[in-house]
Amino acid sequence: MTELNTIILTFSTEEQQKFISYLTKKNKRNDTKNVALFKLLLKKEQNSNTICKTLYGSQKKDAYHALRKRLYESLIDFTANQSLQEENSTDMQIIKYILAAKSFLQQKHFKIAYKILDKAEKLAKAHDLFPFLNEIYNTQIQFAHAYPLVDIDSLSLKLKNNQKNSLLEDELNIVYAKIKKTLNSISYQAKVLDFQTILNNTLKAHKINLNDIISFKALYQLVTISSISAFITKDYLKIEPFLISNYHSILTNKNTEKQGYYHIQILYAIANTLFRNKKFKESLFYLELMLQQMLLHKKKYYSIFKLKHLLLKALNANYNNQQDHAIEILEPIIDNKHQDTEGLLDIHLSLIVFHFQKNNFKKAHNLLSKFKHSDQWYKEKAGIEWVIKKNLVEILLHIESQNINLAESKFRSFKRSYYSYLKSIKQDRVITYLGLVEMYYKNPKQVTSEAFKNKVENAFDWLETHKEDIFVISFYSWLKSKMNNEGLYKATLQLITQAQKELNNT
């Protein structure tokens, strides 16, 4: 997909209409083809050669590429103008106050100037705009000698505290970037890293205390760092209190509307953590709050977060004994185009699992057959953990469908590709699990024997069920269903119920 198509894909229906109006007003000639090109690109299914012929009647490639370039520039201009109109009214008001105050200071109307600067300070403090506060305090100090009512010591203290907050936000931004890069190395490049040590050392090096929450954006970054830690360690129970307690501090922040993007991200992080902890009712509560935020400001962020919201809603339904509802949520969007490739892949794989758990193996195979790319491609788009899950599901699906030769071939390929990596990150229990799976498909009758059950019991260092990752439970449930000769979905829900009972008793 080209950059031009990617930008167009982000536009809502309302933004599409606004952009067409923008182009129409901008066009000075009636024969300009930019509106026609935009409408053709919206249809998505046509390729460049077809569009070029539609526009020009023949393959005028130079003219077509020049037209695409002009449309691309218009898209950037339109997006920038929209952002200026929507985003920074507060920033612009503060800038106006500062400029007006400086003008009055130069004219020696000090009383008027300082009143205006006080207004600017209140507005900047309400929105945690530290650079503006720095400019305001420095301006007030600069002219303090000419206005006796000013307390220079008080202003100096304000300036120092603001500089401290500004520096802390800058440092946190650096830490956030480094930690996200580390996660990328772990998830997408399959590098073996001690994440927790890196996190602690990075925070220490930048003198960041996780209790220092100074802005909405900063809280989002702290939440993201904590969520990354949980993703690596699979210990979502540990971060749940931190996320929820600090979310309530957001509600008192006067700048929640301005930073709606971060608000939605935090709500998603909380909802996802609660889902991973098998607290489905609570997760759905925060998902509803997330949806409310997505619908604000003319659905400005709706398209960005739509896939994440629907997937998490479906996962909650599936593991809360509402499997048909979960499938109904995802089926309509399975073939949709979206800039969030990773989100689409997650939805695709989840739907395969839902049908697998429902014993609808034919449908699951049909969906699986749509994965046309190599593991390397998927690793770059969705991360190595996603690729490992996809391979495990494929092996189990071939076994269920009695495609034993295919299962055996896939098993050998997986062993060559991922066993050394799994050992290096100390995930030997995946290897142990697959060893038990291999024993089953080579001799299915033994799986219900006491000897096999004892082997399973002694194979793992078992965690309490409520501490176990919900997706790990899903894979183990398949083995459990074979040992107890029961349905997969029933076995899965039994373990989920057991985890919830343990949580209620802790």
Short mmCIF file of C-alpha atoms in Angstrom, two decimals:
data_model
loop_
_atom_site.label_atom_id
_atom_site.label_comp_id
_atom_site.label_asym_id
_atom_site.label_seq_id
_atom_site.Cartn_x
_atom_site.Cartn_y
_atom_site.Cartn_z
CA MET A 1 0.00 0.00 0.00
CA THR A 2 1.36 3.41 -0.99
CA GLU A 3 1.60 6.40 1.36
CA LEU A 4 -1.19 8.06 -0.63
CA ASN A 5 -3.55 5.13 -0.08
CA THR A 6 -2.57 4.85 3.57
CA ILE A 7 -3.48 8.50 4.26
CA ILE A 8 -6.81 8.17 2.45
CA LEU A 9 -7.62 5.06 4.46
CA THR A 10 -7.42 7.09 7.69
CA PHE A 11 -10.18 9.51 6.60
CA SER A 12 -13.67 9.18 8.02
CA THR A 13 -16.70 9.66 5.73
CA GLU A 14 -17.06 13.23 7.01
CA GLU A 15 -13.38 13.97 6.38
CA GLN A 16 -13.68 12.58 2.85
CA GLN A 17 -16.50 15.02 2.09
CA LYS A 18 -14.58 17.91 3.65
CA PHE A 19 -11.51 17.06 1.57
CA ILE A 20 -13.53 16.95 -1.66
CA SER A 21 -14.94 20.40 -0.80
CA TYR A 22 -11.39 21.58 -0.02
CA LEU A 23 -10.14 20.39 -3.42
CA THR A 24 -13.11 21.88 -5.28
CA LYS A 25 -12.50 25.31 -3.73
CA LYS A 26 -8.77 25.03 -4.40
CA ASN A 27 -9.11 24.07 -8.07
CA LYS A 28 -8.76 27.00 -10.46
CA ARG A 29 -9.58 24.97 -13.60
CA ASN A 30 -12.59 22.79 -14.37
CA ASP A 31 -10.53 20.01 -15.95
CA THR A 32 -8.48 19.24 -12.80
CA LYS A 33 -8.71 15.52 -12.13
CA ASN A 34 -7.73 15.45 -8.43
CA VAL A 35 -11.29 14.99 -7.12
CA ALA A 36 -11.91 12.17 -9.61
CA LEU A 37 -8.65 10.47 -8.57
CA PHE A 38 -9.54 10.77 -4.88
CA LYS A 39 -12.96 9.19 -5.46
CA LEU A 40 -11.43 6.35 -7.45
CA LEU A 41 -8.85 5.66 -4.74
CA LEU A 42 -11.65 5.48 -2.17
CA LYS A 43 -13.04 2.45 -4.00
CA LYS A 44 -9.81 0.56 -3.11
CA GLU A 45 -10.33 -2.39 -5.47
CA GLN A 46 -8.92 -0.70 -8.60
CA ASN A 47 -5.21 -0.79 -9.43
CA SER A 48 -3.12 2.10 -10.80
CA ASN A 49 -3.34 1.00 -14.45
CA THR A 50 -7.13 0.84 -14.32
CA ILE A 51 -7.40 4.24 -12.60
CA CYS A 52 -5.00 5.83 -15.09
CA LYS A 53 -7.04 4.54 -18.05
CA THR A 54 -10.30 5.72 -16.43
CA LEU A 55 -8.91 9.22 -15.94
CA TYR A 56 -7.06 9.71 -19.24
CA GLY A 57 -8.48 7.10 -21.60
CA SER A 58 -4.98 5.68 -22.06
CA GLN A 59 -1.82 4.93 -20.08
CA LYS A 60 -0.48 8.48 -19.56
CA LYS A 61 1.77 7.44 -16.72
CA ASP A 62 3.73 10.68 -16.38
CA ALA A 63 0.55 12.75 -16.09
CA TYR A 64 -0.96 10.19 -13.70
CA HIS A 65 2.06 10.18 -11.38
CA ALA A 66 2.17 13.99 -11.38
CA LEU A 67 -1.53 14.04 -10.46
CA ARG A 68 -0.93 11.57 -7.61
CA LYS A 69 1.91 13.72 -6.32
CA ARG A 70 -0.29 16.84 -6.31
CA LEU A 71 -3.08 14.94 -4.53
CA TYR A 72 -0.58 13.72 -1.93
CA GLU A 73 0.54 17.31 -1.22
CA SER A 74 -3.09 18.43 -0.99
CA LEU A 75 -3.80 15.64 1.54
CA ILE A 76 -0.91 16.81 3.71
CA ASP A 77 -2.03 20.47 3.52
CA PHE A 78 -5.62 19.52 4.33
CA THR A 79 -4.59 17.34 7.30
CA ALA A 80 -2.34 20.09 8.67
CA ASN A 81 -5.09 22.70 8.33
CA GLN A 82 -7.60 20.44 10.06
CA SER A 83 -5.18 19.88 12.93
CA LEU A 84 -4.59 23.61 13.33
CA GLN A 85 -8.32 24.24 13.48
CA GLU A 86 -9.04 21.44 15.96
CA GLU A 87 -6.01 21.16 18.18
CA ASN A 88 -4.31 24.20 19.56
CA SER A 89 -6.91 26.83 20.43
CA THR A 90 -5.57 26.85 23.99
CA ASP A 91 -1.97 27.16 22.80
CA MET A 92 -2.90 29.99 20.47
CA GLN A 93 -4.73 31.84 23.25
CA ILE A 94 -1.68 31.62 25.53
CA ILE A 95 0.60 32.86 22.72
CA LYS A 96 -1.74 35.82 22.17
CA TYR A 97 -1.66 36.64 25.89
CA ILE A 98 2.15 36.51 25.97
CA LEU A 99 2.56 38.64 22.86
CA ALA A 100 0.04 41.21 24.09
CA ALA A 101 1.69 41.32 27.53
CA LYS A 102 5.14 41.88 26.00
CA SER A 103 3.75 44.72 23.92
CA PHE A 104 2.28 46.40 27.02
CA LEU A 105 5.53 45.84 28.96
CA GLN A 106 7.49 47.62 26.25
CA GLN A 107 5.03 50.49 26.51
CA LYS A 108 5.48 50.42 30.34
CA HIS A 109 1.85 49.51 31.05
CA PHE A 110 3.06 47.06 33.67
CA LYS A 111 -0.18 46.53 35.60
CA ILE A 112 -2.10 45.55 32.44
CA ALA A 113 0.76 43.34 31.23
CA TYR A 114 1.08 41.39 34.49
CA LYS A 115 -2.70 40.84 34.65
CA ILE A 116 -2.56 39.35 31.16
CA LEU A 117 0.44 37.17 32.09
CA ASP A 118 -1.50 35.92 35.15
CA LYS A 119 -4.29 34.81 32.81
CA ALA A 120 -1.77 33.10 30.58
CA GLU A 121 -0.23 31.33 33.60
CA LYS A 122 -3.59 29.97 34.81
CA LEU A 123 -4.40 28.65 31.36
CA ALA A 124 -0.96 27.08 30.85
CA LYS A 125 -1.00 25.45 34.32
CA ALA A 126 -4.45 23.98 33.68
CA HIS A 127 -3.07 22.24 30.60
CA ASP A 128 0.42 21.36 31.91
CA LEU A 129 2.08 23.41 29.16
CA PHE A 130 5.53 23.71 30.70
CA PRO A 131 7.32 25.51 27.82
CA PHE A 132 4.71 28.29 27.88
CA LEU A 133 4.97 28.55 31.67
CA ASN A 134 8.72 28.88 31.32
CA GLU A 135 8.26 31.81 28.90
CA ILE A 136 5.65 33.45 31.17
CA TYR A 137 7.82 33.25 34.31
CA ASN A 138 10.92 34.46 32.51
CA THR A 139 9.00 37.44 31.10
CA GLN A 140 7.62 38.31 34.54
CA ILE A 141 11.11 38.10 36.09
CA GLN A 142 12.67 40.14 33.27
CA PHE A 143 10.47 43.17 34.02
CA ALA A 144 10.11 42.63 37.79
CA HIS A 145 12.54 45.48 38.55
CA ALA A 146 10.09 47.94 36.99
CA TYR A 147 7.00 46.68 38.82
CA PRO A 148 7.44 46.70 42.64
CA LEU A 149 4.35 44.55 43.30
CA VAL A 150 6.12 41.52 41.83
CA ASP A 151 7.71 39.03 44.25
CA ILE A 152 10.90 37.96 42.45
CA ASP A 153 11.66 35.15 44.93
CA SER A 154 8.19 33.65 44.44
CA LEU A 155 8.56 33.87 40.65
CA SER A 156 12.01 32.29 40.81
CA LEU A 157 10.63 29.37 42.81
CA LYS A 158 7.79 28.92 40.31
CA LEU A 159 10.30 28.97 37.46
CA LYS A 160 12.54 26.36 39.11
CA ASN A 161 9.60 24.03 39.89
CA ASN A 162 8.33 24.38 36.35
CA GLN A 163 11.78 23.65 34.92
CA LYS A 164 11.90 20.55 37.12
CA ASN A 165 8.53 19.37 35.80
CA SER A 166 9.52 20.18 32.24
CA LEU A 167 12.79 18.27 32.58
CA LEU A 168 10.97 15.31 34.13
CA GLU A 169 8.53 15.20 31.22
CA ASP A 170 11.42 15.36 28.74
CA GLU A 171 13.29 12.58 30.54
CA LEU A 172 10.17 10.44 30.70
CA ASN A 173 9.68 10.94 26.98
CA ILE A 174 13.22 9.65 26.37
CA VAL A 175 12.66 6.66 28.68
CA TYR A 176 9.38 5.88 26.95
CA ALA A 177 11.08 5.89 23.54
CA LYS A 178 13.89 3.62 24.75
CA ILE A 179 11.51 1.15 26.40
CA LYS A 180 9.28 0.99 23.32
CA LYS A 181 12.36 0.32 21.21
CA THR A 182 13.34 -2.47 23.60
CA LEU A 183 9.88 -4.02 23.26
CA ASN A 184 10.27 -3.88 19.51
CA SER A 185 13.55 -5.81 19.81
CA ILE A 186 11.89 -8.46 21.95
CA SER A 187 8.63 -8.84 20.04
CA TYR A 188 9.46 -8.10 16.44
CA GLN A 189 13.14 -8.97 16.10
CA ALA A 190 13.13 -11.95 18.50
CA LYS A 191 16.10 -10.64 20.43
CA VAL A 192 16.67 -12.12 23.87
CA LEU A 193 16.83 -9.33 26.43
CA ASP A 194 16.35 -9.03 30.17
CA PHE A 195 13.54 -6.52 29.92
CA GLN A 196 12.96 -5.90 33.60
CA THR A 197 16.62 -5.10 34.24
CA ILE A 198 16.70 -2.77 31.22
CA LEU A 199 13.56 -1.01 32.47
CA ASN A 200 14.92 -0.51 35.97
CA ASN A 201 18.32 0.64 34.74
CA THR A 202 16.79 3.09 32.24
CA LEU A 203 14.50 4.64 34.85
CA LYS A 204 17.39 4.91 37.29
CA ALA A 205 19.71 6.47 34.72
CA HIS A 206 17.14 9.15 33.95
CA LYS A 207 16.17 9.58 37.62
CA ILE A 208 12.52 8.75 36.93
CA ASN A 209 10.25 7.80 39.80
CA LEU A 210 7.12 5.98 38.63
CA ASN A 211 5.14 7.84 41.28
CA ASP A 212 5.88 11.21 39.60
CA ILE A 213 2.82 11.83 37.46
CA ILE A 214 2.93 15.36 36.10
CA SER A 215 0.65 15.39 33.05
CA PHE A 216 -1.92 13.35 31.18
CA LYS A 217 0.66 12.39 28.56
CA ALA A 218 3.15 11.41 31.27
CA LEU A 219 0.59 9.14 32.91
CA TYR A 220 -0.10 7.48 29.57
CA GLN A 221 3.61 6.84 29.14
CA LEU A 222 3.89 5.38 32.65
CA VAL A 223 0.89 3.17 31.97
CA THR A 224 2.45 2.02 28.70
CA ILE A 225 5.76 1.20 30.38
CA SER A 226 3.92 -0.79 33.06
CA SER A 227 1.85 -2.59 30.40
CA ILE A 228 5.02 -3.51 28.52
CA SER A 229 6.42 -5.01 31.70
CA ALA A 230 3.24 -7.06 32.13
CA PHE A 231 3.38 -8.15 28.49
CA ILE A 232 6.89 -9.51 28.94
CA THR A 233 6.37 -11.12 32.36
CA LYS A 234 2.71 -12.09 31.77
CA ASP A 235 2.03 -10.77 35.28
CA TYR A 236 -0.98 -8.55 34.65
CA LEU A 237 -2.23 -8.90 38.23
CA LYS A 238 0.76 -6.91 39.48
CA ILE A 239 0.02 -3.82 37.39
CA GLU A 240 -3.78 -3.78 37.68
CA PRO A 241 -3.95 -1.67 40.90
CA PHE A 242 -1.41 0.82 39.50
CA LEU A 243 -3.42 1.33 36.31
CA ILE A 244 -6.82 1.73 37.94
CA SER A 245 -5.75 3.90 40.87
CA ASN A 246 -3.86 6.28 38.60
CA TYR A 247 -6.71 6.44 36.11
CA HIS A 248 -8.79 8.18 38.77
CA SER A 249 -6.17 10.90 38.92
CA ILE A 250 -6.82 11.48 35.20
CA LEU A 251 -10.46 12.21 35.90
CA THR A 252 -9.43 15.23 37.97
CA ASN A 253 -7.10 16.49 35.24
CA LYS A 254 -8.61 19.56 33.58
CA ASN A 255 -6.98 18.67 30.30
CA THR A 256 -8.74 15.37 29.57
CA GLU A 257 -10.57 16.66 26.51
CA LYS A 258 -7.44 18.10 24.91
CA GLN A 259 -5.54 14.84 25.33
CA GLY A 260 -8.32 12.48 24.25
CA TYR A 261 -5.89 10.20 22.37
CA TYR A 262 -3.98 9.40 25.57
CA HIS A 263 -7.23 9.00 27.52
CA ILE A 264 -8.40 6.30 25.08
CA GLN A 265 -5.03 4.53 25.23
CA ILE A 266 -5.15 4.39 29.03
CA LEU A 267 -8.72 3.05 29.05
CA TYR A 268 -7.68 0.36 26.57
CA ALA A 269 -4.68 -0.60 28.73
CA ILE A 270 -6.94 -0.98 31.77
CA ALA A 271 -9.60 -2.96 29.87
CA ASN A 272 -6.95 -5.26 28.39
CA THR A 273 -5.31 -5.85 31.78
CA LEU A 274 -8.68 -6.71 33.36
CA PHE A 275 -9.41 -9.13 30.50
CA ARG A 276 -6.05 -10.85 30.94
CA ASN A 277 -6.91 -11.16 34.65
CA LYS A 278 -10.25 -12.85 33.73
CA LYS A 279 -12.30 -9.92 35.08
CA PHE A 280 -14.63 -9.64 32.12
CA LYS A 281 -17.40 -7.49 33.61
CA GLU A 282 -14.87 -4.88 34.77
CA SER A 283 -13.06 -5.02 31.43
CA LEU A 284 -16.30 -4.36 29.54
CA PHE A 285 -17.01 -1.39 31.82
CA TYR A 286 -13.74 0.29 30.80
CA LEU A 287 -14.30 -0.70 27.17
CA GLU A 288 -17.59 1.21 27.28
CA LEU A 289 -15.76 4.24 28.68
CA MET A 290 -13.24 3.82 25.89
CA LEU A 291 -16.02 3.79 23.27
CA GLN A 292 -17.54 6.94 24.74
CA GLN A 293 -14.20 8.72 24.32
CA MET A 294 -13.85 7.36 20.77
CA LEU A 295 -17.20 8.90 19.83
CA LEU A 296 -16.28 12.37 21.11
CA HIS A 297 -15.00 15.22 18.93
CA LYS A 298 -16.90 14.00 15.85
CA LYS A 299 -15.39 10.50 16.21
CA LYS A 300 -11.92 11.91 15.64
CA TYR A 301 -10.15 8.84 17.08
CA TYR A 302 -12.81 6.24 16.29
CA SER A 303 -11.14 4.77 13.22
CA ILE A 304 -7.74 4.55 14.95
CA PHE A 305 -9.04 2.47 17.87
CA LYS A 306 -11.97 0.65 16.28
CA LEU A 307 -10.16 -2.66 15.73
CA LYS A 308 -8.62 -2.74 19.22
CA HIS A 309 -11.99 -2.04 20.81
CA LEU A 310 -13.93 -4.65 18.83
CA LEU A 311 -11.29 -7.36 19.32
CA LEU A 312 -11.14 -6.88 23.09
CA LYS A 313 -14.94 -6.82 23.26
CA ALA A 314 -15.06 -10.12 21.33
CA LEU A 315 -12.38 -11.73 23.51
CA ASN A 316 -14.31 -10.80 26.64
CA ALA A 317 -17.46 -12.34 25.16
CA ASN A 318 -15.71 -15.53 24.06
CA TYR A 319 -14.20 -16.27 27.46
CA ASN A 320 -17.41 -15.31 29.25
CA ASN A 321 -19.49 -18.08 27.63
CA GLN A 322 -20.80 -15.89 24.79
CA GLN A 323 -18.94 -17.49 21.92
CA ASP A 324 -21.55 -16.88 19.20
CA HIS A 325 -21.66 -13.20 20.14
CA ALA A 326 -17.86 -13.03 19.96
CA ILE A 327 -17.92 -14.46 16.43
CA GLU A 328 -20.72 -12.05 15.43
CA ILE A 329 -18.56 -9.11 16.52
CA LEU A 330 -15.55 -10.09 14.42
CA GLU A 331 -17.07 -11.73 11.32
CA PRO A 332 -18.20 -8.43 9.68
CA ILE A 333 -14.73 -6.87 9.90
CA ILE A 334 -12.54 -9.85 9.01
CA ASP A 335 -12.01 -8.70 5.40
CA ASN A 336 -11.96 -4.96 6.09
CA LYS A 337 -8.97 -2.89 5.04
CA HIS A 338 -7.34 -0.82 7.76
CA GLN A 339 -3.99 0.83 8.41
CA ASP A 340 -3.66 -1.22 11.61
CA THR A 341 -2.25 -4.40 10.04
CA GLU A 342 -1.36 -5.89 13.41
CA GLY A 343 -4.92 -5.32 14.64
CA LEU A 344 -6.37 -7.08 11.58
CA LEU A 345 -4.03 -10.04 12.09
CA ASP A 346 -5.02 -10.30 15.76
CA ILE A 347 -8.70 -10.32 14.77
CA HIS A 348 -8.08 -12.95 12.09
CA LEU A 349 -6.22 -15.28 14.47
CA SER A 350 -8.76 -14.79 17.27
CA LEU A 351 -11.63 -15.70 14.96
CA ILE A 352 -9.77 -18.88 13.96
CA VAL A 353 -9.44 -19.77 17.65
CA PHE A 354 -13.14 -19.09 18.32
CA HIS A 355 -14.19 -21.44 15.50
CA PHE A 356 -11.60 -23.99 16.64
CA GLN A 357 -13.01 -23.93 20.18
CA LYS A 358 -16.48 -24.37 18.67
CA ASN A 359 -15.28 -27.49 16.79
CA ASN A 360 -15.97 -25.72 13.50
CA PHE A 361 -12.69 -26.95 12.01
CA LYS A 362 -13.69 -26.41 8.39
CA LYS A 363 -14.32 -22.71 8.99
CA ALA A 364 -11.10 -22.42 11.00
CA HIS A 365 -9.12 -24.03 8.15
CA ASN A 366 -10.74 -21.69 5.64
CA LEU A 367 -9.67 -18.65 7.67
CA LEU A 368 -6.19 -20.08 8.23
CA SER A 369 -5.74 -20.58 4.48
CA LYS A 370 -5.93 -16.78 4.05
CA PHE A 371 -2.53 -16.42 5.75
CA LYS A 372 -0.47 -16.31 2.56
CA HIS A 373 2.77 -14.71 3.79
CA SER A 374 5.89 -16.19 5.35
CA ASP A 375 6.49 -16.35 9.10
CA GLN A 376 9.15 -13.68 8.67
CA TRP A 377 6.60 -11.29 7.16
CA TYR A 378 4.15 -11.90 9.99
CA LYS A 379 6.94 -11.52 12.55
CA GLU A 380 7.71 -8.06 11.18
CA LYS A 381 4.03 -7.06 11.17
CA ALA A 382 2.73 -8.61 14.40
CA GLY A 383 5.71 -9.89 16.42
CA ILE A 384 7.20 -13.27 17.18
CA GLU A 385 4.68 -14.11 19.92
CA TRP A 386 1.84 -13.80 17.40
CA VAL A 387 3.72 -16.05 14.95
CA ILE A 388 4.29 -18.70 17.63
CA LYS A 389 0.58 -18.67 18.57
CA LYS A 390 -0.40 -18.94 14.92
CA ASN A 391 1.88 -21.96 14.43
CA LEU A 392 0.61 -23.70 17.56
CA VAL A 393 -3.00 -23.20 16.49
CA GLU A 394 -2.18 -24.56 13.04
CA ILE A 395 -0.56 -27.71 14.48
CA LEU A 396 -3.55 -28.39 16.75
CA LEU A 397 -6.01 -27.72 13.94
CA HIS A 398 -4.27 -30.23 11.65
CA ILE A 399 -4.39 -32.81 14.44
CA GLU A 400 -8.11 -32.24 15.00
CA SER A 401 -8.74 -32.57 11.27
CA GLN A 402 -6.74 -35.83 11.14
CA ASN A 403 -4.14 -34.24 8.87
CA ILE A 404 -1.39 -36.02 10.77
CA ASN A 405 1.24 -35.74 8.02
CA LEU A 406 0.70 -31.99 7.84
CA ALA A 407 0.78 -31.74 11.62
CA GLU A 408 4.03 -33.68 11.72
CA SER A 409 5.58 -31.50 9.01
CA LYS A 410 4.48 -28.31 10.75
CA PHE A 411 5.76 -29.63 14.07
CA ARG A 412 9.24 -30.34 12.64
CA SER A 413 9.36 -26.91 11.01
CA PHE A 414 8.33 -25.22 14.26
CA LYS A 415 10.97 -27.15 16.16
CA ARG A 416 13.71 -26.01 13.76
CA SER A 417 12.58 -22.39 13.71
CA TYR A 418 11.62 -21.63 17.30
CA TYR A 419 12.91 -24.15 19.86
CA SER A 420 16.25 -22.40 20.34
CA TYR A 421 14.47 -19.05 20.74
CA LEU A 422 11.98 -20.48 23.27
CA LYS A 423 14.84 -21.95 25.29
CA SER A 424 16.75 -18.68 25.24
CA ILE A 425 13.77 -16.77 26.72
CA LYS A 426 13.17 -19.55 29.26
CA GLN A 427 9.86 -20.66 27.74
CA ASP A 428 10.68 -24.36 27.95
CA ARG A 429 7.11 -25.16 28.92
CA VAL A 430 6.00 -24.45 25.33
CA ILE A 431 8.46 -27.13 24.22
CA THR A 432 7.20 -29.45 26.97
CA TYR A 433 3.61 -28.79 25.90
CA LEU A 434 4.37 -29.65 22.27
CA GLY A 435 6.11 -32.83 23.42
CA LEU A 436 2.84 -33.89 25.06
CA VAL A 437 0.90 -32.88 21.95
CA GLU A 438 3.24 -35.07 19.88
CA MET A 439 2.66 -38.00 22.22
CA TYR A 440 -1.08 -37.57 21.75
CA TYR A 441 -1.20 -37.48 17.97
CA LYS A 442 1.16 -40.43 17.71
CA ASN A 443 -0.92 -42.48 20.15
CA PRO A 444 -4.28 -40.83 20.92
CA LYS A 445 -5.55 -43.66 23.11
CA GLN A 446 -2.93 -43.11 25.81
CA VAL A 447 -4.13 -39.56 26.58
CA THR A 448 -6.92 -40.72 28.93
CA SER A 449 -4.64 -43.04 30.89
CA GLU A 450 -3.52 -42.28 34.44
CA ALA A 451 0.10 -42.59 33.30
CA PHE A 452 -0.36 -39.78 30.77
CA LYS A 453 -2.22 -37.61 33.26
CA ASN A 454 0.57 -38.07 35.79
CA LYS A 455 3.10 -37.19 33.12
CA VAL A 456 1.24 -33.95 32.44
CA GLU A 457 0.98 -33.21 36.15
CA ASN A 458 4.73 -33.59 36.60
CA ALA A 459 5.70 -31.86 33.34
CA PHE A 460 5.16 -28.24 34.44
CA ASP A 461 5.84 -25.95 37.35
CA TRP A 462 2.16 -25.13 37.74
CA LEU A 463 0.98 -21.66 38.67
CA GLU A 464 -2.30 -21.09 40.42
CA THR A 465 -4.92 -20.88 37.68
CA HIS A 466 -5.78 -17.21 38.37
CA LYS A 467 -2.12 -16.27 37.89
CA GLU A 468 -1.87 -18.09 34.58
CA ASP A 469 -2.11 -16.15 31.33
CA ILE A 470 -5.53 -16.53 29.71
CA PHE A 471 -4.05 -17.53 26.35
CA VAL A 472 -1.82 -20.16 28.00
CA ILE A 473 -4.98 -21.52 29.63
CA SER A 474 -6.55 -21.74 26.16
CA PHE A 475 -3.76 -23.99 24.86
CA TYR A 476 -3.67 -26.16 27.97
CA SER A 477 -7.46 -26.56 27.76
CA TRP A 478 -7.04 -28.44 24.49
CA LEU A 479 -4.83 -31.02 26.22
CA LYS A 480 -7.20 -31.16 29.21
CA SER A 481 -10.20 -31.75 26.92
CA LYS A 482 -8.44 -34.76 25.41
CA MET A 483 -7.47 -36.20 28.80
CA ASN A 484 -11.04 -35.85 30.14
CA ASN A 485 -12.75 -36.65 26.84
CA GLU A 486 -14.79 -33.44 26.86
CA GLY A 487 -15.39 -30.46 24.57
CA LEU A 488 -12.62 -27.89 24.17
CA TYR A 489 -14.78 -24.84 24.88
CA LYS A 490 -16.27 -26.49 27.97
CA ALA A 491 -12.79 -27.34 29.27
CA THR A 492 -11.64 -23.76 28.63
CA LEU A 493 -14.58 -22.21 30.50
CA GLN A 494 -14.09 -24.58 33.43
CA LEU A 495 -10.51 -23.37 33.91
CA ILE A 496 -11.60 -19.73 33.55
CA THR A 497 -14.29 -20.25 36.20
CA GLN A 498 -11.71 -21.89 38.48
CA ALA A 499 -9.38 -18.87 38.03
CA GLN A 500 -12.22 -16.46 38.87
CA LYS A 501 -13.08 -18.39 42.05
CA GLU A 502 -9.43 -18.25 43.11
CA LEU A 503 -9.38 -14.49 42.49
CA ASN A 504 -12.48 -14.02 44.64
CA ASN A 505 -10.82 -15.92 47.48
CA THR A 506 -7.51 -14.00 47.40
#
